[in-house]
mmCIF file of C-alpha atoms in Angstrom:
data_model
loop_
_atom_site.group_PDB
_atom_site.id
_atom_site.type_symbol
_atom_site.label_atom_id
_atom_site.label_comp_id
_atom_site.label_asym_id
_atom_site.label_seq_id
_atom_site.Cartn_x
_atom_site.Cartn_y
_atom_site.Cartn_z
ATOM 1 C CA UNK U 7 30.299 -46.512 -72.839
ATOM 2 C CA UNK U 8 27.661 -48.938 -72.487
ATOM 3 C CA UNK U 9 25.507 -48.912 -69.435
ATOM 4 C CA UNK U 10 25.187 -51.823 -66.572
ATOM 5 C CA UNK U 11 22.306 -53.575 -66.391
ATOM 6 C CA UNK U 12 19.768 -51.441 -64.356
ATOM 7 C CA UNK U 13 18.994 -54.412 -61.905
ATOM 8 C CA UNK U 14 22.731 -55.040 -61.449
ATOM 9 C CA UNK U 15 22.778 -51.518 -60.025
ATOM 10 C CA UNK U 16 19.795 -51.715 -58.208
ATOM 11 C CA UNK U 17 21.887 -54.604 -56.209
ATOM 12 C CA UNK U 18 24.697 -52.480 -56.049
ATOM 13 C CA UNK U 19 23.205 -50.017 -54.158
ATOM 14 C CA UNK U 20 21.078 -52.446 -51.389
ATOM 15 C CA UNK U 21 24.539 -54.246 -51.417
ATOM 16 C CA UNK U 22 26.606 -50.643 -50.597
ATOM 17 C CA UNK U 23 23.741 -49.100 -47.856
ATOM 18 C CA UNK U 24 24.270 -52.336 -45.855
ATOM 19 C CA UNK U 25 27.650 -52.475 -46.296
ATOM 20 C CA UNK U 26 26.978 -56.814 -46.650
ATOM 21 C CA UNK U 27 25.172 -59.029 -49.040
ATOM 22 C CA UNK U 28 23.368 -60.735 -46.172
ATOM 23 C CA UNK U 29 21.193 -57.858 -45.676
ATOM 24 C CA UNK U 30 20.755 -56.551 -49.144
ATOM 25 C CA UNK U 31 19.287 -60.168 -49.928
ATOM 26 C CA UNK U 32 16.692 -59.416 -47.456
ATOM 27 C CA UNK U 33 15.708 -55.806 -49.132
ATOM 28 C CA UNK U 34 15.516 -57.375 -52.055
ATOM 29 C CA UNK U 35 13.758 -60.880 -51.652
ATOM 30 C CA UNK U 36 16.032 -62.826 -53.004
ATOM 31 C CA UNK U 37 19.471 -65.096 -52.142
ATOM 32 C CA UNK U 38 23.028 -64.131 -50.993
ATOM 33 C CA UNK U 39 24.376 -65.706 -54.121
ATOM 34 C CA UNK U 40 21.584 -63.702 -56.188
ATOM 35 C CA UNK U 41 23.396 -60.673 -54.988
ATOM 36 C CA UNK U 42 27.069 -61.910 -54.987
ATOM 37 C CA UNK U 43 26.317 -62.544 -58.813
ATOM 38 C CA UNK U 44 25.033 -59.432 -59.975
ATOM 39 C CA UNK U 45 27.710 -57.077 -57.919
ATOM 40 C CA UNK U 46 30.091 -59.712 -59.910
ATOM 41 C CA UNK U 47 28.186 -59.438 -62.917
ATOM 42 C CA UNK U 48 28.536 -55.346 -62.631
ATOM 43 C CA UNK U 49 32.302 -55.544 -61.651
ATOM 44 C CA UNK U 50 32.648 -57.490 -64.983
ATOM 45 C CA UNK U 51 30.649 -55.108 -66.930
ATOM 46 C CA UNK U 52 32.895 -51.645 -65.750
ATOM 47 C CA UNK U 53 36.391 -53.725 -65.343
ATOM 48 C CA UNK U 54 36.514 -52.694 -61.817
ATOM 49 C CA UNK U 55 36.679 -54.269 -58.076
ATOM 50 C CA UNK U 56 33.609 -52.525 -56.113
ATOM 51 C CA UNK U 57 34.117 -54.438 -52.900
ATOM 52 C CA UNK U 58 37.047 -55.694 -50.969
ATOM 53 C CA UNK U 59 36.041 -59.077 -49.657
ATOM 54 C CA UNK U 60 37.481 -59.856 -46.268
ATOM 55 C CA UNK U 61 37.249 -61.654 -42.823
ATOM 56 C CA UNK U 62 33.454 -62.516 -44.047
ATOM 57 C CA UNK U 63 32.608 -59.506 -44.680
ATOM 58 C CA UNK U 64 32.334 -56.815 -47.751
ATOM 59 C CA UNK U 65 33.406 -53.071 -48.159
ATOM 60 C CA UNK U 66 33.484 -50.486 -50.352
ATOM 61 C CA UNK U 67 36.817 -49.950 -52.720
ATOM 62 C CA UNK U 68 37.610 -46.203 -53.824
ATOM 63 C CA UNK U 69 35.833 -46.968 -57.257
ATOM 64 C CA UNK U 70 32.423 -48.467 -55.322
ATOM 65 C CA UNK U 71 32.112 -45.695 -52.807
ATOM 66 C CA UNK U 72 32.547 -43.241 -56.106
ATOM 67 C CA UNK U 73 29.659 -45.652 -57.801
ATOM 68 C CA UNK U 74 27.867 -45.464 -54.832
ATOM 69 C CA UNK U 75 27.645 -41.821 -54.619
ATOM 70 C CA UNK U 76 25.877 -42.122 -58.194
ATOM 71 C CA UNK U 77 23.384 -44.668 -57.402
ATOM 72 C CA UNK U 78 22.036 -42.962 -53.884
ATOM 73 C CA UNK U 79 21.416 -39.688 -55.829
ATOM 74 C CA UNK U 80 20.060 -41.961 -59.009
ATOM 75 C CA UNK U 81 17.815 -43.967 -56.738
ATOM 76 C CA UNK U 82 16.497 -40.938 -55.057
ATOM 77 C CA UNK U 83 15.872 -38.889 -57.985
ATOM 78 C CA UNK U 84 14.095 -41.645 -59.465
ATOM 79 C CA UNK U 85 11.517 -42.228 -56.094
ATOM 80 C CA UNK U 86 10.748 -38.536 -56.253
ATOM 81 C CA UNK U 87 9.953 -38.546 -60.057
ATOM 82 C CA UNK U 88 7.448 -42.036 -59.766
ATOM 83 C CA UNK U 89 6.338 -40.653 -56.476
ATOM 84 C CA UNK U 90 4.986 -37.384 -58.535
ATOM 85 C CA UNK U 91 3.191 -39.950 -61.039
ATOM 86 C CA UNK U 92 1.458 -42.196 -58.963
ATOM 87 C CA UNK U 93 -0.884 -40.208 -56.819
ATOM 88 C CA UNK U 94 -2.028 -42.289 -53.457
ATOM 89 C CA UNK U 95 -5.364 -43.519 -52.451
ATOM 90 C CA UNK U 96 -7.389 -41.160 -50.601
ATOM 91 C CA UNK U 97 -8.165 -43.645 -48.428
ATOM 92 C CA UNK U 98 -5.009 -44.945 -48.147
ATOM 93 C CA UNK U 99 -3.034 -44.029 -45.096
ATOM 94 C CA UNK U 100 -0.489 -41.384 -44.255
ATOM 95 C CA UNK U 101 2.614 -43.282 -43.147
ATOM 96 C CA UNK U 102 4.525 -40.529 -41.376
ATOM 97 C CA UNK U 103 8.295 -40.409 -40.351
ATOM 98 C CA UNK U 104 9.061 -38.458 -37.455
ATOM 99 C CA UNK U 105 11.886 -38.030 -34.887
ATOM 100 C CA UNK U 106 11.572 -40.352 -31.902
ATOM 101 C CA UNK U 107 11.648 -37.460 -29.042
ATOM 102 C CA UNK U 108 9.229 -35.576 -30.835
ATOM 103 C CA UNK U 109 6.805 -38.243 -31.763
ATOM 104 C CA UNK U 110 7.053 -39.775 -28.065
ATOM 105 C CA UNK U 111 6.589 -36.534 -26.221
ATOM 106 C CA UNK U 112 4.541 -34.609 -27.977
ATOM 107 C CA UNK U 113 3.300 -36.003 -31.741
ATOM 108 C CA UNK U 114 1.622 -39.471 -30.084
ATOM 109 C CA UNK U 115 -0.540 -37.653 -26.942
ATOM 110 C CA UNK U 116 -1.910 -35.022 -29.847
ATOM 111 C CA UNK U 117 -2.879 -37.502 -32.602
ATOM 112 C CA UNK U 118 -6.574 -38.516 -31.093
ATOM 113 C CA UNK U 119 -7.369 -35.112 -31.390
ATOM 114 C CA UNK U 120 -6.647 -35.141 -35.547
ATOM 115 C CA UNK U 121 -7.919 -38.470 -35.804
ATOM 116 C CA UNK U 122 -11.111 -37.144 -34.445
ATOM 117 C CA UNK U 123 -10.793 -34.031 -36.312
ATOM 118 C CA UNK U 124 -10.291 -36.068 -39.771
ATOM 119 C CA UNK U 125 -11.771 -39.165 -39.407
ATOM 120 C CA UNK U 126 -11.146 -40.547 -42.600
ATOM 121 C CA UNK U 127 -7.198 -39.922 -42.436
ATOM 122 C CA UNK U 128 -5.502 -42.548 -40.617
ATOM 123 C CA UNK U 129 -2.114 -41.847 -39.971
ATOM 124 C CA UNK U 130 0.957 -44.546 -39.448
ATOM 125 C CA UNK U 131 3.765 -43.476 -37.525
ATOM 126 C CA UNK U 132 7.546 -44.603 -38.106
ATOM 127 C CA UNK U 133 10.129 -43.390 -36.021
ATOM 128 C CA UNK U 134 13.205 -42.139 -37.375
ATOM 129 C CA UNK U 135 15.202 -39.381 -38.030
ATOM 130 C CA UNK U 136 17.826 -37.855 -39.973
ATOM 131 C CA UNK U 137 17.760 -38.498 -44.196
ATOM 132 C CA UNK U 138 15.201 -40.978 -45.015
ATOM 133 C CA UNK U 139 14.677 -43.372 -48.393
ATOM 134 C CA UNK U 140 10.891 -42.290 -48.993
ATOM 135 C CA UNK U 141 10.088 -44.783 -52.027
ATOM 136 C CA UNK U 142 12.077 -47.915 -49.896
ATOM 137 C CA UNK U 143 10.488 -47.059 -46.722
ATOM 138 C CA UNK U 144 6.989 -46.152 -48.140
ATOM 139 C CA UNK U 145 6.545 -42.782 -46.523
ATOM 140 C CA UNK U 146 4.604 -40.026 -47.745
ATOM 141 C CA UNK U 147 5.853 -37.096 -45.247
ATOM 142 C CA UNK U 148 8.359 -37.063 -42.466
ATOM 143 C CA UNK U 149 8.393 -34.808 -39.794
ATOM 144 C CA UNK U 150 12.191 -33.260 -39.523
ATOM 145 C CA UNK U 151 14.056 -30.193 -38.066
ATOM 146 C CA UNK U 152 16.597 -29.106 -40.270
ATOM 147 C CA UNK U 153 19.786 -29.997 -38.536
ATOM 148 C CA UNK U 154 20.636 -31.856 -41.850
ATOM 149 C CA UNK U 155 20.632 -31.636 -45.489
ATOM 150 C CA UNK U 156 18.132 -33.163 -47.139
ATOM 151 C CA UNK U 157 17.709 -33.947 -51.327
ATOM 152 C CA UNK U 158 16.601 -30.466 -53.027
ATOM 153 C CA UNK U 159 14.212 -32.216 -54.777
ATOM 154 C CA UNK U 160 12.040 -32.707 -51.855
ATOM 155 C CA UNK U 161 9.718 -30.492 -50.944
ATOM 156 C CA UNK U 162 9.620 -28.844 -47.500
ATOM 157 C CA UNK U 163 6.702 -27.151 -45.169
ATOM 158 C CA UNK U 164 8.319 -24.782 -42.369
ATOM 159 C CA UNK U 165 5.901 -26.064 -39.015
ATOM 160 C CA UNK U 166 7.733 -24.458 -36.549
ATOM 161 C CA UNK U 167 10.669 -22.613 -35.184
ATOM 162 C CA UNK U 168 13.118 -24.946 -32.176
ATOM 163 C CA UNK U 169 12.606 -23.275 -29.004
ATOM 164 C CA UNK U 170 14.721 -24.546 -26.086
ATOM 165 C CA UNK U 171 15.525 -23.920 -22.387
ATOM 166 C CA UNK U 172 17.073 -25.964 -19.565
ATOM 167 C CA UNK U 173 14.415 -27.876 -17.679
ATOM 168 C CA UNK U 174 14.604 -30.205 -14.582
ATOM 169 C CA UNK U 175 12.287 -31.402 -11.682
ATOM 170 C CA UNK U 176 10.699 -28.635 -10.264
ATOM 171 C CA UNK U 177 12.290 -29.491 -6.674
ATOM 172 C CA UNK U 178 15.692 -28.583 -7.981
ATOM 173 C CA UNK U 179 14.094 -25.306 -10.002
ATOM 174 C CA UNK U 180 13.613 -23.757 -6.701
ATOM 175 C CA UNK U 181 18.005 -23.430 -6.683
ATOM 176 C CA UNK U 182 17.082 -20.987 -9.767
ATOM 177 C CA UNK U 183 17.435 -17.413 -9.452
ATOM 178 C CA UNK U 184 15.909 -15.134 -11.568
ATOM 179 C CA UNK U 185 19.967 -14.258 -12.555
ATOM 180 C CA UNK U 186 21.514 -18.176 -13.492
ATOM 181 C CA UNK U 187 24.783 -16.196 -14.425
ATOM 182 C CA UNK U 188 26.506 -18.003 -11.550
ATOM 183 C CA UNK U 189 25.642 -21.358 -10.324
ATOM 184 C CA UNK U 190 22.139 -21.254 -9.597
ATOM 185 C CA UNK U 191 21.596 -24.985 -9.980
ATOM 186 C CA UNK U 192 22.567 -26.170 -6.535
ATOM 187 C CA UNK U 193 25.494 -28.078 -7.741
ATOM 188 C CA UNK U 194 23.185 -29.914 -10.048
ATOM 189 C CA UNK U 195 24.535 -31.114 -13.472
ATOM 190 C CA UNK U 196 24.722 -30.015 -16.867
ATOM 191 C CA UNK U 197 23.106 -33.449 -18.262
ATOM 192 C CA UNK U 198 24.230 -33.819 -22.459
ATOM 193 C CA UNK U 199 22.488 -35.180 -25.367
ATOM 194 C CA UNK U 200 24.722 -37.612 -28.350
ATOM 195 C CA UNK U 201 22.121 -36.452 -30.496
ATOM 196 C CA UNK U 202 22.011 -32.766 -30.037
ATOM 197 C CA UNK U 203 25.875 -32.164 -28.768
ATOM 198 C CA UNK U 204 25.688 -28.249 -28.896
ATOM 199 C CA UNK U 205 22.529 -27.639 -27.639
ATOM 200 C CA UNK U 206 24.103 -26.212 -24.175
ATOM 201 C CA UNK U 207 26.022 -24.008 -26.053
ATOM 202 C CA UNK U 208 23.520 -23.066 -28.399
ATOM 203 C CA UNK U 209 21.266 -22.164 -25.594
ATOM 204 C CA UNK U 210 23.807 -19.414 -23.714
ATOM 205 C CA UNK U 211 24.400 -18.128 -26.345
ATOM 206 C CA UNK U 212 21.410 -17.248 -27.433
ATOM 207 C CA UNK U 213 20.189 -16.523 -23.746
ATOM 208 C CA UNK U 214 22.990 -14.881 -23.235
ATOM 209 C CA UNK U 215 23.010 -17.036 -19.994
ATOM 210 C CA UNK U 216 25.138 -19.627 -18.200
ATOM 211 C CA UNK U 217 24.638 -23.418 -17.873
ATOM 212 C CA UNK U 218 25.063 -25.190 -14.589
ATOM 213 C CA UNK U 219 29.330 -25.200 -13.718
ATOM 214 C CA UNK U 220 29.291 -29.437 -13.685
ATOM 215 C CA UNK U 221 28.683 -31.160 -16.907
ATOM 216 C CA UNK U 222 27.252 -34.310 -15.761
ATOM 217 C CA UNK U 223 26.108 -37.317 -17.821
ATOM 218 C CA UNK U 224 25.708 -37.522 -21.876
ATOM 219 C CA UNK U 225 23.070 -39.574 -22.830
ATOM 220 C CA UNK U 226 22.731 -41.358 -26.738
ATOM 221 C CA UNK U 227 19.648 -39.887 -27.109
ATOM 222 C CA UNK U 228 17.893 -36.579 -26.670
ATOM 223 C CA UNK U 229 14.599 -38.244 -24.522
ATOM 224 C CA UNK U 230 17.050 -39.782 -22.367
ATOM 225 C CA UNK U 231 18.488 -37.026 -20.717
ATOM 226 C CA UNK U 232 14.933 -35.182 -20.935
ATOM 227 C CA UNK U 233 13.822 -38.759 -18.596
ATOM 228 C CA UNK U 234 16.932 -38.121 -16.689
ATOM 229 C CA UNK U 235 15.998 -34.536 -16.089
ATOM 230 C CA UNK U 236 12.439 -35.136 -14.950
ATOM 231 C CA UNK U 237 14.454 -37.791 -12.197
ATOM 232 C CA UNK U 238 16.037 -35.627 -10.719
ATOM 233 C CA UNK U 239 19.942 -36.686 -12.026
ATOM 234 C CA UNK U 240 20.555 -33.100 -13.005
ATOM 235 C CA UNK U 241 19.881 -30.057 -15.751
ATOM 236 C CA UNK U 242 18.725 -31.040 -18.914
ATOM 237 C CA UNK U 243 18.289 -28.660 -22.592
ATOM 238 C CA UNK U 244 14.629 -29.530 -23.490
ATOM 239 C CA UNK U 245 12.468 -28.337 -26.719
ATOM 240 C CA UNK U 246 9.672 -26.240 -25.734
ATOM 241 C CA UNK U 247 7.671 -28.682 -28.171
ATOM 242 C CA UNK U 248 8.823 -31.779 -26.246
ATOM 243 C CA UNK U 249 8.773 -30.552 -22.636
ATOM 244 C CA UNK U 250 5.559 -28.837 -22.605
ATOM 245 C CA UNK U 251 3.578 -31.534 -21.267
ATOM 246 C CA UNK U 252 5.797 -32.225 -18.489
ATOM 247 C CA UNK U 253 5.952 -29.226 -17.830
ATOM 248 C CA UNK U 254 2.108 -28.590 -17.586
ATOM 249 C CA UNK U 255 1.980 -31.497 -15.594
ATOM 250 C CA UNK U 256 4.664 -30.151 -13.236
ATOM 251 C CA UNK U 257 7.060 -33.399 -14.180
ATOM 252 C CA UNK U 258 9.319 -30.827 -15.217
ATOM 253 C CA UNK U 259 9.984 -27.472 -14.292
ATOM 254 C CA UNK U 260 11.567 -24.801 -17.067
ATOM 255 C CA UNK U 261 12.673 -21.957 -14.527
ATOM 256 C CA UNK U 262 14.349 -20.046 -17.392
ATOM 257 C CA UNK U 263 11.945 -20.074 -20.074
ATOM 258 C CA UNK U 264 12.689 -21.197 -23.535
ATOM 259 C CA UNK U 265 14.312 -19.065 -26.674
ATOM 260 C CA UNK U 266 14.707 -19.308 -29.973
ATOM 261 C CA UNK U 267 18.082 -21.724 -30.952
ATOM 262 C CA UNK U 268 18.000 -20.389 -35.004
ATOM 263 C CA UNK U 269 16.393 -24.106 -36.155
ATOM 264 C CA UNK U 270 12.583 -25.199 -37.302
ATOM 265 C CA UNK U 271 10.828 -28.738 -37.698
ATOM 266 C CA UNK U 272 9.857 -28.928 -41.450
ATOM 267 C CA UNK U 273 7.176 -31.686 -42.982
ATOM 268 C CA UNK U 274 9.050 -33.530 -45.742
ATOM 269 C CA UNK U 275 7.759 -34.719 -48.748
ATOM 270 C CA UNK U 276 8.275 -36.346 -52.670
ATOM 271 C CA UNK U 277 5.280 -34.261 -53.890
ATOM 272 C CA UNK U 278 3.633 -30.751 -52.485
ATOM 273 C CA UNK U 279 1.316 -31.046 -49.885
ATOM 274 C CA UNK U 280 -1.459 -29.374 -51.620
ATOM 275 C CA UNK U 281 -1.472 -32.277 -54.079
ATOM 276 C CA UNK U 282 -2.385 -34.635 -51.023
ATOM 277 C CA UNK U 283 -5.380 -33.884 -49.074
ATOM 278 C CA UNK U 284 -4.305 -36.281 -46.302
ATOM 279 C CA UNK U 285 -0.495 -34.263 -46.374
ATOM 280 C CA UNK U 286 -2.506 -30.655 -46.320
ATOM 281 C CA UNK U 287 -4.766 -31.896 -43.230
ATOM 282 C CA UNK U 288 -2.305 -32.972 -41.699
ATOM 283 C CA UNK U 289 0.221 -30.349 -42.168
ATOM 284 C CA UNK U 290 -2.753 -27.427 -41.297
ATOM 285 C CA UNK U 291 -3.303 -29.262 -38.166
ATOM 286 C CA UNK U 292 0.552 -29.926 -37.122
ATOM 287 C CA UNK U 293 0.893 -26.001 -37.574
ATOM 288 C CA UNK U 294 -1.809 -25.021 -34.831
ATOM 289 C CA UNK U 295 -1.038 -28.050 -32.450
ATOM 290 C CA UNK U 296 2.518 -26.732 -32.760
ATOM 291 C CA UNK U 297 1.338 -22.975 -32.397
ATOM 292 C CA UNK U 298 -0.330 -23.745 -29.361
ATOM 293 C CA UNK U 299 2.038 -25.856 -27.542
ATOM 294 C CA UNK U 300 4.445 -23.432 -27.997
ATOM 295 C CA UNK U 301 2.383 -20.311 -26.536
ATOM 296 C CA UNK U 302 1.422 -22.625 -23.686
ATOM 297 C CA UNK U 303 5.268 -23.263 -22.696
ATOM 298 C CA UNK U 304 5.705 -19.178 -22.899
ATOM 299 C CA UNK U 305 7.836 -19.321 -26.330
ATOM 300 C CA UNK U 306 7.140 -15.756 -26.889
ATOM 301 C CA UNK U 307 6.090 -14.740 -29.966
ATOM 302 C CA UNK U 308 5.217 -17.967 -31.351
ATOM 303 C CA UNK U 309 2.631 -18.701 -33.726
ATOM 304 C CA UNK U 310 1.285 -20.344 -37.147
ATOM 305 C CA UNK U 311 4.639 -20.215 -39.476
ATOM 306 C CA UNK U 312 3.607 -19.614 -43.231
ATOM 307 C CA UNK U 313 4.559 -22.080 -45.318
ATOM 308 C CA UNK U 314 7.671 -21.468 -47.463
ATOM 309 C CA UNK U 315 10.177 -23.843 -48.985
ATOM 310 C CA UNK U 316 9.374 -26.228 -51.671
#
């Protein structure tokens, strides 16, 4: 069988992500009928409908979704392989992805202190989490824990195990006995995360501990109910990496310590770290800032993870 055109499935693809021409037009710099034509053009070409068009709008038929499928893991595959050709400036800088929580409450106060350390590498931050497009978004390393699965072909630098524990404002730690099998929280709630829906359960079990009897609250994301802890609404599961500031600072209190929870942060990128100078300073550095914060929030046992997975 002949193939498509290459641009035609380029098209395809911006045109399925979006799930509407409108925005694939805009990825791609050029018009809505630009795109209409070559999703038509590729229909043509394989004899079948990709897209049901209805009520204004455009989705995915059984034999697009299948096609689909083909072009993320083509498209990917591709970014890896020109990302491995093209090595970057060393001047040029780092454009990091991170996770919002983590970059707000912990990543941004810490960066001064690399910028200082390596002058010459500037680093841009873009908050995000979950899979990422690295070649569409123009990242070179994204800052992850692995509570997804992400393309084999990237490669990945273990940082740092997830260490969590309940935390709250130290006025309602004082309801905390030094047994929270019963309900040592004063009534307070058990305040929930959209993004991290287990972490509760994750916790007791692993402390072998019990969380407050109420379940209060679920926020939509995980520095929301971390905020809502440090107000006062109730109980809260924080990271040892995100809550150790507040908790220095006595904006938070973490009257049962923090364990293990079985997942790590990993640095995430196209080509290995060593081959980057700017990716290797960085990562070196993200491994004892991490270190650190976590022997400061008494995660114990913590320290510098060796690198691992690629």
């Amino acid at each position: 069988m002949k193939l498509p055109p290459l641009n035609a499935l380029r098209v395809f693809d911006a045109a399925a992500r979006h799930q509407a021409f409108g925005k694939a037009a805009e990825e791609l710099h050029v018009t809505h009928g630009a795109v209409s034509r070559q999703v038509r053009l590729l229909e043509d070409s394989l004899g079948l409908a990709l897209f049901e068009r209805r009520n204004r709008g455009v989705f995915l038929t059984d034999p697009g979704r299948q096609l689909f499928d083909l072009t993320r893991a083509l498209f990917e595959q591709l970014a890896v392989g020109l990302a491995k050709l093209s090595p970057p400036a060393a001047d040029a800088p780092l454009v990091l992805s991170c996770e919002p929580t983590i970059a707000m409450m912990w990543l941004i106060p810490r960066l001064p202190e690399f910028q200082r350390i390596h002058p010459g590498v500037q680093v841009h931050l873009y908050a995000a989490g979950g899979p990422l497009d690295f070649a569409a978004q123009g990242v070179d390393v994204a800052l992850r824990r692995n509570d997804f699965e992400w393309d084999a072909a990237l490669h990945a630098e273990r940082v740092c195990e997830e260490w969590t524990g309940p935390v709250c404002r130290p006025g309602l730690s004082e309801a905390a006995t030094a047994d929270p099998a019963g309900d040592a929280w004063g009534g307070a709630p058990a305040l929930g995360s959209a993004t991290r829906p287990q972490a509760w359960r994750q916790w007791s079990q692993a402390s072998g501990m019990k969380p407050p009897r109420r379940a209060g609250p679920v926020y939509e994301h995980f520095y929301l109910s971390l905020q809502a802890a440090a107000a006062g609404l109730g109980v809260a599961i924080g990271s040892a990496l995100m809550a150790c500031d507040a908790v220095r600072d006595r904006r938070l209190a973490a009257p049962c310590g923090f364990v293990r929870d079985g997942s790590a942060y990993f640095l995430l990128s196209p080509r290995p770290c060593a081959e980057d100078p700017r990716a290797a300073a960085f990562l070196g550095w993200l491994r004892r800032e991490a270190a650190a914060s976590l022997r400061e929030a008494g995660a114990a046992g913590a320290g510098p993870d060796q690198s691992v997975v690629s």
